[in-house]
Amino acid sequence: MNTQIATAAEQQCTVADEINKNICSIKDSSKLNADEANSTAATVNSLGNLASTLQSVIQQFKFSGDSGLDFSAAKSAHLAWKARLRSFLDGLSSLSHEEAVSHHDCVLGKWYYSDGLDQYGDIPEMRSIEKPHQELHQLIKKIIEKKESGQSNEAEALYTKIAPLSSTIINLLEQVERSIDRDDKAA
């Protein structure tokens, strides 16, 4: 009987050692995954900042005969904002209220409320951009406020609304761009 107990205890010890090794392996893998996620988030933030800088440089060039807006840059800017917000919420970067300018003062807003509406206000999709664009900027400001006041869960909940608004704006911009292209080809 003692031999059976000793054998069972030895087997349990072996199993416990194996479980311990597996737990350590899982812990190491989890840490590696977390490190990779942080690295990816930092890269996304850096790319978002580079996209914003590139957009600013591109906006300095305006070609005659064009619509006055680089639609690709405008779409990229909205995607860059999403990345910047994610990085901000993850604590990898900062965002100020000044950076979250009004929907009138961003690159798209400046174009929209000047040349954009003047030239293309007859396109229904053009008029439809205003509401989601305004909502997007209000949402960005609310996210910053919530995060700064320590309400991270509320900020995260608001962040889930960014993608649908951004997609709506991008889709409307694409429709406006197609309409402009059709008109240019017909002319």
PDB file of C-alpha atoms in Angstrom:
ATOM      1  CA  MET A   1       0.000   0.000   0.000  1.00  0.00           C
ATOM      2  CA  ASN A   2       2.838   2.381   0.850  1.00  0.00           C
ATOM      3  CA  THR A   3       4.326   1.714  -2.575  1.00  0.00           C
ATOM      4  CA  GLN A   4       1.063   2.698  -4.238  1.00  0.00           C
ATOM      5  CA  ILE A   5       0.854   5.891  -2.192  1.00  0.00           C
ATOM      6  CA  ALA A   6       4.473   6.753  -3.025  1.00  0.00           C
ATOM      7  CA  THR A   7       3.866   6.100  -6.729  1.00  0.00           C
ATOM      8  CA  ALA A   8       0.693   8.200  -6.704  1.00  0.00           C
ATOM      9  CA  ALA A   9       2.480  11.028  -4.873  1.00  0.00           C
ATOM     10  CA  GLU A  10       5.339  10.878  -7.378  1.00  0.00           C
ATOM     11  CA  GLN A  11       2.892  11.030 -10.295  1.00  0.00           C
ATOM     12  CA  GLN A  12       1.087  13.976  -8.715  1.00  0.00           C
ATOM     13  CA  CYS A  13       4.407  15.744  -8.222  1.00  0.00           C
ATOM     14  CA  THR A  14       5.269  15.187 -11.906  1.00  0.00           C
ATOM     15  CA  VAL A  15       1.850  16.477 -12.981  1.00  0.00           C
ATOM     16  CA  ALA A  16       2.192  19.520 -10.698  1.00  0.00           C
ATOM     17  CA  ASP A  17       5.625  20.281 -12.199  1.00  0.00           C
ATOM     18  CA  GLU A  18       4.182  20.008 -15.708  1.00  0.00           C
ATOM     19  CA  ILE A  19       1.276  22.325 -14.808  1.00  0.00           C
ATOM     20  CA  ASN A  20       3.736  24.812 -13.305  1.00  0.00           C
ATOM     21  CA  LYS A  21       5.859  24.745 -16.491  1.00  0.00           C
ATOM     22  CA  ASN A  22       2.738  25.322 -18.614  1.00  0.00           C
ATOM     23  CA  ILE A  23       1.627  28.231 -16.417  1.00  0.00           C
ATOM     24  CA  CYS A  24       5.082  29.816 -16.749  1.00  0.00           C
ATOM     25  CA  SER A  25       4.962  29.317 -20.505  1.00  0.00           C
ATOM     26  CA  ILE A  26       1.518  30.953 -20.719  1.00  0.00           C
ATOM     27  CA  LYS A  27       2.738  33.851 -18.562  1.00  0.00           C
ATOM     28  CA  ASP A  28       5.760  34.374 -20.837  1.00  0.00           C
ATOM     29  CA  SER A  29       3.581  34.214 -23.955  1.00  0.00           C
ATOM     30  CA  SER A  30       1.116  36.697 -22.467  1.00  0.00           C
ATOM     31  CA  LYS A  31       3.898  39.146 -21.651  1.00  0.00           C
ATOM     32  CA  LEU A  32       5.312  38.796 -25.157  1.00  0.00           C
ATOM     33  CA  ASN A  33       1.853  39.407 -26.665  1.00  0.00           C
ATOM     34  CA  ALA A  34       1.346  42.473 -24.461  1.00  0.00           C
ATOM     35  CA  ASP A  35       4.749  43.846 -25.484  1.00  0.00           C
ATOM     36  CA  GLU A  36       3.925  43.278 -29.152  1.00  0.00           C
ATOM     37  CA  ALA A  37       0.533  44.980 -28.742  1.00  0.00           C
ATOM     38  CA  ASN A  38       2.215  48.013 -27.157  1.00  0.00           C
ATOM     39  CA  SER A  39       4.765  48.114 -29.945  1.00  0.00           C
ATOM     40  CA  THR A  40       2.016  47.912 -32.567  1.00  0.00           C
ATOM     41  CA  ALA A  41       0.043  50.689 -30.862  1.00  0.00           C
ATOM     42  CA  ALA A  42       3.144  52.904 -30.773  1.00  0.00           C
ATOM     43  CA  THR A  43       3.743  52.235 -34.467  1.00  0.00           C
ATOM     44  CA  VAL A  44       0.119  53.074 -35.301  1.00  0.00           C
ATOM     45  CA  ASN A  45       0.440  56.317 -33.345  1.00  0.00           C
ATOM     46  CA  SER A  46       3.639  57.190 -35.165  1.00  0.00           C
ATOM     47  CA  LEU A  47       2.037  56.449 -38.535  1.00  0.00           C
ATOM     48  CA  GLY A  48      -0.970  58.577 -37.591  1.00  0.00           C
ATOM     49  CA  ASN A  49       1.309  61.488 -36.741  1.00  0.00           C
ATOM     50  CA  LEU A  50       3.261  61.023 -39.967  1.00  0.00           C
ATOM     51  CA  ALA A  51       0.024  60.936 -41.959  1.00  0.00           C
ATOM     52  CA  SER A  52      -1.078  64.194 -40.336  1.00  0.00           C
ATOM     53  CA  THR A  53       2.258  65.825 -41.112  1.00  0.00           C
ATOM     54  CA  LEU A  54       2.181  64.578 -44.689  1.00  0.00           C
ATOM     55  CA  GLN A  55      -1.365  65.809 -45.087  1.00  0.00           C
ATOM     56  CA  SER A  56      -0.327  69.282 -43.905  1.00  0.00           C
ATOM     57  CA  VAL A  57       2.494  69.364 -46.430  1.00  0.00           C
ATOM     58  CA  ILE A  58       0.262  68.130 -49.254  1.00  0.00           C
ATOM     59  CA  GLN A  59      -2.369  70.759 -48.472  1.00  0.00           C
ATOM     60  CA  GLN A  60       0.199  73.457 -49.223  1.00  0.00           C
ATOM     61  CA  PHE A  61       0.020  72.477 -52.881  1.00  0.00           C
ATOM     62  CA  LYS A  62      -3.135  73.356 -54.753  1.00  0.00           C
ATOM     63  CA  PHE A  63      -3.344  72.590 -58.432  1.00  0.00           C
ATOM     64  CA  SER A  64      -5.462  74.622 -60.808  1.00  0.00           C
ATOM     65  CA  GLY A  65      -8.440  72.783 -62.190  1.00  0.00           C
ATOM     66  CA  ASP A  66      -8.784  70.476 -59.216  1.00  0.00           C
ATOM     67  CA  SER A  67     -11.536  70.401 -56.627  1.00  0.00           C
ATOM     68  CA  GLY A  68      -9.307  72.067 -54.030  1.00  0.00           C
ATOM     69  CA  LEU A  69      -9.349  69.024 -51.772  1.00  0.00           C
ATOM     70  CA  ASP A  70      -7.197  65.951 -51.898  1.00  0.00           C
ATOM     71  CA  PHE A  71      -9.908  63.410 -51.187  1.00  0.00           C
ATOM     72  CA  SER A  72      -7.382  60.691 -50.394  1.00  0.00           C
ATOM     73  CA  ALA A  73      -5.686  62.954 -47.857  1.00  0.00           C
ATOM     74  CA  ALA A  74      -9.038  63.858 -46.292  1.00  0.00           C
ATOM     75  CA  LYS A  75      -9.933  60.179 -45.953  1.00  0.00           C
ATOM     76  CA  SER A  76      -6.493  59.386 -44.532  1.00  0.00           C
ATOM     77  CA  ALA A  77      -6.855  62.214 -42.025  1.00  0.00           C
ATOM     78  CA  HIS A  78     -10.003  60.654 -40.596  1.00  0.00           C
ATOM     79  CA  LEU A  79      -8.321  57.267 -40.338  1.00  0.00           C
ATOM     80  CA  ALA A  80      -5.312  58.928 -38.693  1.00  0.00           C
ATOM     81  CA  TRP A  81      -7.604  60.511 -36.092  1.00  0.00           C
ATOM     82  CA  LYS A  82      -8.954  57.111 -35.201  1.00  0.00           C
ATOM     83  CA  ALA A  83      -5.397  55.822 -34.687  1.00  0.00           C
ATOM     84  CA  ARG A  84      -4.406  58.899 -32.660  1.00  0.00           C
ATOM     85  CA  LEU A  85      -7.424  58.477 -30.398  1.00  0.00           C
ATOM     86  CA  ARG A  86      -6.666  54.790 -29.875  1.00  0.00           C
ATOM     87  CA  SER A  87      -3.094  55.656 -28.939  1.00  0.00           C
ATOM     88  CA  PHE A  88      -4.338  58.395 -26.587  1.00  0.00           C
ATOM     89  CA  LEU A  89      -6.754  56.015 -24.879  1.00  0.00           C
ATOM     90  CA  ASP A  90      -3.991  53.426 -24.517  1.00  0.00           C
ATOM     91  CA  GLY A  91      -1.831  56.033 -22.773  1.00  0.00           C
ATOM     92  CA  LEU A  92       0.803  56.036 -25.514  1.00  0.00           C
ATOM     93  CA  SER A  93       0.312  59.636 -26.604  1.00  0.00           C
ATOM     94  CA  SER A  94      -1.389  62.824 -25.562  1.00  0.00           C
ATOM     95  CA  LEU A  95      -4.114  64.879 -27.187  1.00  0.00           C
ATOM     96  CA  SER A  96      -5.147  68.370 -26.225  1.00  0.00           C
ATOM     97  CA  HIS A  97      -8.387  70.238 -26.731  1.00  0.00           C
ATOM     98  CA  GLU A  98      -6.511  72.502 -29.145  1.00  0.00           C
ATOM     99  CA  GLU A  99      -5.648  69.513 -31.329  1.00  0.00           C
ATOM    100  CA  ALA A 100      -9.306  68.508 -31.404  1.00  0.00           C
ATOM    101  CA  VAL A 101     -10.202  71.575 -33.441  1.00  0.00           C
ATOM    102  CA  SER A 102     -13.746  72.364 -34.439  1.00  0.00           C
ATOM    103  CA  HIS A 103     -15.277  70.879 -37.542  1.00  0.00           C
ATOM    104  CA  HIS A 104     -14.827  74.317 -39.133  1.00  0.00           C
ATOM    105  CA  ASP A 105     -11.072  74.521 -38.491  1.00  0.00           C
ATOM    106  CA  CYS A 106      -9.739  71.130 -39.592  1.00  0.00           C
ATOM    107  CA  VAL A 107      -8.488  70.669 -43.157  1.00  0.00           C
ATOM    108  CA  LEU A 108     -11.766  69.152 -44.328  1.00  0.00           C
ATOM    109  CA  GLY A 109     -13.823  71.809 -42.522  1.00  0.00           C
ATOM    110  CA  LYS A 110     -11.841  74.711 -43.959  1.00  0.00           C
ATOM    111  CA  TRP A 111     -12.368  73.363 -47.475  1.00  0.00           C
ATOM    112  CA  TYR A 112     -15.980  72.341 -46.849  1.00  0.00           C
ATOM    113  CA  TYR A 113     -17.119  75.741 -45.555  1.00  0.00           C
ATOM    114  CA  SER A 114     -15.340  77.678 -48.279  1.00  0.00           C
ATOM    115  CA  ASP A 115     -14.675  76.226 -51.722  1.00  0.00           C
ATOM    116  CA  GLY A 116     -16.407  72.924 -51.032  1.00  0.00           C
ATOM    117  CA  LEU A 117     -19.941  74.186 -50.482  1.00  0.00           C
ATOM    118  CA  ASP A 118     -19.474  77.007 -52.978  1.00  0.00           C
ATOM    119  CA  GLN A 119     -18.445  74.637 -55.763  1.00  0.00           C
ATOM    120  CA  TYR A 120     -20.264  71.421 -54.880  1.00  0.00           C
ATOM    121  CA  GLY A 121     -23.140  72.395 -52.593  1.00  0.00           C
ATOM    122  CA  ASP A 122     -25.581  71.120 -55.216  1.00  0.00           C
ATOM    123  CA  ILE A 123     -24.360  67.541 -54.658  1.00  0.00           C
ATOM    124  CA  PRO A 124     -26.656  66.010 -51.984  1.00  0.00           C
ATOM    125  CA  GLU A 125     -23.864  63.924 -50.461  1.00  0.00           C
ATOM    126  CA  MET A 126     -21.823  67.092 -50.030  1.00  0.00           C
ATOM    127  CA  ARG A 127     -24.507  68.628 -47.841  1.00  0.00           C
ATOM    128  CA  SER A 128     -24.778  65.331 -45.933  1.00  0.00           C
ATOM    129  CA  ILE A 129     -21.152  65.522 -44.762  1.00  0.00           C
ATOM    130  CA  GLU A 130     -21.760  68.365 -42.316  1.00  0.00           C
ATOM    131  CA  LYS A 131     -23.736  66.532 -39.605  1.00  0.00           C
ATOM    132  CA  PRO A 132     -21.507  63.450 -39.138  1.00  0.00           C
ATOM    133  CA  HIS A 133     -18.394  65.621 -39.445  1.00  0.00           C
ATOM    134  CA  GLN A 134     -19.622  67.922 -36.675  1.00  0.00           C
ATOM    135  CA  GLU A 135     -20.592  64.907 -34.538  1.00  0.00           C
ATOM    136  CA  LEU A 136     -17.140  63.380 -35.045  1.00  0.00           C
ATOM    137  CA  HIS A 137     -15.377  66.481 -33.738  1.00  0.00           C
ATOM    138  CA  GLN A 138     -17.754  66.756 -30.764  1.00  0.00           C
ATOM    139  CA  LEU A 139     -17.129  63.102 -29.990  1.00  0.00           C
ATOM    140  CA  ILE A 140     -13.343  63.545 -30.140  1.00  0.00           C
ATOM    141  CA  LYS A 141     -13.590  66.406 -27.640  1.00  0.00           C
ATOM    142  CA  LYS A 142     -15.809  64.331 -25.323  1.00  0.00           C
ATOM    143  CA  ILE A 143     -13.365  61.416 -25.468  1.00  0.00           C
ATOM    144  CA  ILE A 144     -10.494  63.705 -24.483  1.00  0.00           C
ATOM    145  CA  GLU A 145     -12.542  65.192 -21.626  1.00  0.00           C
ATOM    146  CA  LYS A 146     -13.590  61.779 -20.297  1.00  0.00           C
ATOM    147  CA  LYS A 147     -10.062  60.382 -20.445  1.00  0.00           C
ATOM    148  CA  GLU A 148      -8.570  63.476 -18.782  1.00  0.00           C
ATOM    149  CA  SER A 149     -11.131  63.310 -15.960  1.00  0.00           C
ATOM    150  CA  GLY A 150     -10.270  59.663 -15.267  1.00  0.00           C
ATOM    151  CA  GLN A 151     -13.409  58.235 -16.862  1.00  0.00           C
ATOM    152  CA  SER A 152     -11.587  55.772 -19.109  1.00  0.00           C
ATOM    153  CA  ASN A 153     -14.510  53.357 -19.458  1.00  0.00           C
ATOM    154  CA  GLU A 154     -16.772  56.161 -20.660  1.00  0.00           C
ATOM    155  CA  ALA A 155     -14.060  57.344 -23.067  1.00  0.00           C
ATOM    156  CA  GLU A 156     -13.745  53.800 -24.446  1.00  0.00           C
ATOM    157  CA  ALA A 157     -17.515  53.571 -24.881  1.00  0.00           C
ATOM    158  CA  LEU A 158     -17.511  56.835 -26.832  1.00  0.00           C
ATOM    159  CA  TYR A 159     -14.569  55.624 -28.941  1.00  0.00           C
ATOM    160  CA  THR A 160     -16.721  52.816 -30.349  1.00  0.00           C
ATOM    161  CA  LYS A 161     -18.779  55.511 -32.105  1.00  0.00           C
ATOM    162  CA  ILE A 162     -15.766  56.924 -33.989  1.00  0.00           C
ATOM    163  CA  ALA A 163     -15.485  54.207 -36.650  1.00  0.00           C
ATOM    164  CA  PRO A 164     -19.103  54.433 -37.875  1.00  0.00           C
ATOM    165  CA  LEU A 165     -18.955  58.239 -38.084  1.00  0.00           C
ATOM    166  CA  SER A 166     -15.600  58.164 -39.832  1.00  0.00           C
ATOM    167  CA  SER A 167     -16.875  55.530 -42.287  1.00  0.00           C
ATOM    168  CA  THR A 168     -19.935  57.650 -43.037  1.00  0.00           C
ATOM    169  CA  ILE A 169     -17.767  60.693 -43.748  1.00  0.00           C
ATOM    170  CA  ILE A 170     -15.373  58.689 -45.914  1.00  0.00           C
ATOM    171  CA  ASN A 171     -18.243  57.125 -47.885  1.00  0.00           C
ATOM    172  CA  LEU A 172     -19.817  60.545 -48.468  1.00  0.00           C
ATOM    173  CA  LEU A 173     -16.466  61.976 -49.581  1.00  0.00           C
ATOM    174  CA  GLU A 174     -16.080  59.088 -52.027  1.00  0.00           C
ATOM    175  CA  GLN A 175     -19.564  59.726 -53.418  1.00  0.00           C
ATOM    176  CA  VAL A 176     -18.818  63.443 -53.817  1.00  0.00           C
ATOM    177  CA  GLU A 177     -15.519  62.623 -55.504  1.00  0.00           C
ATOM    178  CA  ARG A 178     -17.238  60.222 -57.939  1.00  0.00           C
ATOM    179  CA  SER A 179     -19.871  62.847 -58.712  1.00  0.00           C
ATOM    180  CA  ILE A 180     -17.180  65.456 -59.402  1.00  0.00           C
ATOM    181  CA  ASP A 181     -15.281  62.993 -61.603  1.00  0.00           C
ATOM    182  CA  ARG A 182     -18.468  62.192 -63.559  1.00  0.00           C
ATOM    183  CA  ASP A 183     -19.143  65.898 -64.081  1.00  0.00           C
ATOM    184  CA  ASP A 184     -15.536  66.494 -65.180  1.00  0.00           C
ATOM    185  CA  LYS A 185     -15.731  63.649 -67.715  1.00  0.00           C
ATOM    186  CA  ALA A 186     -19.064  64.895 -69.055  1.00  0.00           C
ATOM    187  CA  ALA A 187     -17.696  68.408 -69.537  1.00  0.00           C
TER     188      ALA A 187
END
